[in-house]
Amino acid sequence: MSPGLPVEQPRPHRHVLPLALSPLPEADLAGYFESLGNPTRLRIVERLAQVKEARVSDVALLLGISQPRMSWHLRLLRRARIVTTKREGREVLCRLDRESIAARLANFSQLLGGAGEPSQESNQKPGVDPAESSSKPLSGPRRERSLPEVIS
C-alpha cells in the first residue's frame, strides 16, 4: 500500500440490520420495519400473533417453506427483536416478542408526534353526545390459541 492513497472501507452487506448498536430511534425503527417488509416474514409474524408459542417446524410446514429458509427468516426477525426462540430438546420454539413490539410501536407513535393516537374528536360520531355514547369494545377479550387450533 502506497502512502497518500485513501483506504476504502468495506461496505456492510445490504441485509445487515443496524439494530443492536443503533443509538437513534429512527434508525432502529427503520431496521425494524425493513425486517417486516418481506412477505414471508410478515406471514410468520401473522401466524405467531395467533398463538402464544409454536414449533419452528410447524410454522414452516404451515407456510410451505423449507426449514433452512424458515431459520434464515427467523434469524432476521430475532435480530429485529420481533421474535424470540428457545430450544426444548430437539425442538425450537418461537414466539413474538410482544414487549419489544409494543415498545417499537410506542417509539413510532412518538416519532409521529402522537399522530397514531386517536383523538376524542375523531372517535365522536356526528350528532351523538359523548356523555351518552358507550365505549364498549367491538370484540371480546383476545384468547391465545395453540397452533393446531389455528390450523383447523
Short mmCIF file of C-alpha atoms in Angstrom, two decimals:
data_model
loop_
_atom_site.label_atom_id
_atom_site.label_comp_id
_atom_site.label_asym_id
_atom_site.label_seq_id
_atom_site.Cartn_x
_atom_site.Cartn_y
_atom_site.Cartn_z
CA MET A 1 0.00 0.00 0.00
CA SER A 2 1.48 3.33 -1.01
CA PRO A 3 1.28 6.33 1.31
CA GLY A 4 -1.17 9.05 0.39
CA LEU A 5 -3.78 6.79 -1.21
CA PRO A 6 -7.12 6.64 0.58
CA VAL A 7 -8.06 3.31 2.07
CA GLU A 8 -11.53 2.18 1.03
CA GLN A 9 -13.60 0.83 3.91
CA PRO A 10 -15.54 -2.39 3.28
CA ARG A 11 -19.25 -1.90 2.73
CA PRO A 12 -21.69 -3.70 5.01
CA HIS A 13 -23.84 -6.38 3.45
CA ARG A 14 -27.23 -4.95 2.45
CA HIS A 15 -29.12 -7.41 4.69
CA VAL A 16 -27.32 -6.35 7.88
CA LEU A 17 -29.83 -4.62 10.13
CA PRO A 18 -28.36 -1.82 12.28
CA LEU A 19 -30.47 -2.64 15.32
CA ALA A 20 -28.27 -3.83 18.15
CA LEU A 21 -25.97 -0.80 18.42
CA SER A 22 -28.19 1.88 16.92
CA PRO A 23 -28.35 4.96 19.17
CA LEU A 24 -31.13 6.68 17.18
CA PRO A 25 -34.73 5.50 17.50
CA GLU A 26 -35.32 6.44 13.85
CA ALA A 27 -32.57 4.08 12.65
CA ASP A 28 -33.86 1.38 14.97
CA LEU A 29 -37.37 1.79 13.58
CA ALA A 30 -36.09 1.76 10.00
CA GLY A 31 -34.42 -1.62 10.53
CA TYR A 32 -37.48 -2.89 12.38
CA PHE A 33 -39.87 -2.02 9.57
CA GLU A 34 -37.38 -3.23 6.96
CA SER A 35 -37.45 -6.66 8.56
CA LEU A 36 -41.25 -6.66 8.31
CA GLY A 37 -41.10 -5.62 4.65
CA ASN A 38 -40.66 -9.18 3.41
CA PRO A 39 -43.95 -11.01 2.71
CA THR A 40 -42.70 -14.31 4.16
CA ARG A 41 -41.54 -12.69 7.39
CA LEU A 42 -44.83 -10.83 7.63
CA ARG A 43 -46.69 -14.15 7.25
CA ILE A 44 -44.53 -15.66 10.01
CA VAL A 45 -45.41 -12.76 12.32
CA GLU A 46 -49.07 -13.06 11.38
CA ARG A 47 -49.10 -16.78 12.30
CA LEU A 48 -47.23 -16.22 15.56
CA ALA A 49 -49.67 -13.46 16.51
CA GLN A 50 -52.41 -16.10 16.63
CA VAL A 51 -50.64 -18.33 19.16
CA LYS A 52 -48.61 -17.95 22.31
CA GLU A 53 -45.74 -20.14 21.08
CA ALA A 54 -45.15 -22.53 18.18
CA ARG A 55 -42.60 -25.05 16.99
CA VAL A 56 -40.50 -23.65 14.15
CA SER A 57 -41.08 -26.83 12.14
CA ASP A 58 -44.88 -26.41 12.44
CA VAL A 59 -44.81 -22.81 11.25
CA ALA A 60 -42.53 -23.74 8.33
CA LEU A 61 -44.87 -26.57 7.35
CA LEU A 62 -47.93 -24.36 7.65
CA LEU A 63 -46.39 -21.67 5.45
CA GLY A 64 -44.93 -24.16 2.97
CA ILE A 65 -41.32 -23.06 3.34
CA SER A 66 -38.21 -25.15 3.93
CA GLN A 67 -36.61 -25.45 7.35
CA PRO A 68 -33.39 -23.64 6.28
CA ARG A 69 -35.43 -20.78 4.77
CA MET A 70 -37.52 -20.57 7.94
CA SER A 71 -34.38 -20.41 10.08
CA TRP A 72 -32.99 -17.62 7.89
CA HIS A 73 -36.16 -15.53 8.24
CA LEU A 74 -36.32 -16.17 12.00
CA ARG A 75 -32.71 -15.04 12.36
CA LEU A 76 -33.62 -11.67 10.82
CA LEU A 77 -36.75 -11.40 12.95
CA ARG A 78 -34.70 -12.19 16.08
CA ARG A 79 -32.16 -9.50 15.19
CA ALA A 80 -35.03 -7.03 14.86
CA ARG A 81 -36.31 -8.24 18.26
CA ILE A 82 -39.67 -9.21 16.77
CA VAL A 83 -39.47 -12.88 17.75
CA THR A 84 -37.65 -14.92 20.35
CA THR A 85 -36.70 -18.56 20.11
CA LYS A 86 -35.79 -21.21 22.65
CA ARG A 87 -34.67 -24.80 22.34
CA GLU A 88 -36.51 -27.59 24.11
CA GLY A 89 -34.71 -30.83 23.41
CA ARG A 90 -34.64 -31.28 19.65
CA GLU A 91 -37.39 -28.74 19.02
CA VAL A 92 -37.03 -24.99 18.63
CA LEU A 93 -39.98 -22.92 19.79
CA CYS A 94 -40.64 -19.38 18.64
CA ARG A 95 -42.93 -16.61 19.84
CA LEU A 96 -43.49 -12.94 19.23
CA ASP A 97 -41.54 -10.59 21.47
CA ARG A 98 -44.69 -8.64 22.29
CA GLU A 99 -42.96 -6.36 24.79
CA SER A 100 -40.38 -5.27 22.24
CA ILE A 101 -43.05 -4.82 19.57
CA ALA A 102 -45.12 -2.64 21.92
CA ALA A 103 -42.06 -0.50 22.69
CA ARG A 104 -41.34 -0.06 18.98
CA LEU A 105 -44.93 0.94 18.26
CA ALA A 106 -44.74 3.48 21.09
CA ASN A 107 -41.50 4.86 19.59
CA PHE A 108 -43.17 5.07 16.20
CA SER A 109 -46.16 6.90 17.66
CA GLN A 110 -43.79 9.29 19.44
CA LEU A 111 -41.89 9.85 16.19
CA LEU A 112 -45.18 10.81 14.55
CA GLY A 113 -45.83 13.26 17.36
CA GLY A 114 -48.75 11.29 18.71
CA ALA A 115 -50.39 11.14 15.27
CA GLY A 116 -51.07 7.46 15.88
CA GLU A 117 -53.22 8.27 18.91
CA PRO A 118 -56.92 8.64 18.12
CA SER A 119 -58.29 11.99 19.23
CA GLN A 120 -61.56 12.49 21.06
CA GLU A 121 -62.98 14.34 18.04
CA SER A 122 -62.20 11.50 15.63
CA ASN A 123 -63.90 8.97 17.90
CA GLN A 124 -67.05 11.02 18.32
CA LYS A 125 -69.94 10.33 15.95
CA PRO A 126 -71.67 13.40 14.49
CA GLY A 127 -74.81 14.34 16.42
CA VAL A 128 -74.05 11.98 19.33
CA ASP A 129 -73.46 13.34 22.81
CA PRO A 130 -70.11 11.92 24.08
CA ALA A 131 -71.62 11.50 27.56
CA GLU A 132 -74.31 9.21 26.14
CA SER A 133 -72.10 7.14 23.87
CA SER A 134 -70.73 3.94 25.30
CA SER A 135 -67.13 2.92 24.90
CA LYS A 136 -67.72 -0.81 24.65
CA PRO A 137 -65.04 -2.82 22.84
CA LEU A 138 -66.00 -4.21 19.45
CA SER A 139 -64.94 -7.71 20.37
CA GLY A 140 -64.42 -9.76 23.49
CA PRO A 141 -61.09 -10.47 25.14
CA ARG A 142 -58.46 -12.00 22.89
CA ARG A 143 -57.74 -15.64 23.63
CA GLU A 144 -54.37 -17.07 22.69
CA ARG A 145 -54.70 -20.35 20.86
CA SER A 146 -52.32 -23.17 20.10
CA LEU A 147 -51.10 -23.68 16.54
CA PRO A 148 -53.19 -26.85 15.96
CA GLU A 149 -56.33 -24.83 16.82
CA VAL A 150 -55.35 -22.15 14.30
CA ILE A 151 -54.71 -24.71 11.56
CA SER A 152 -58.07 -26.43 11.91
#
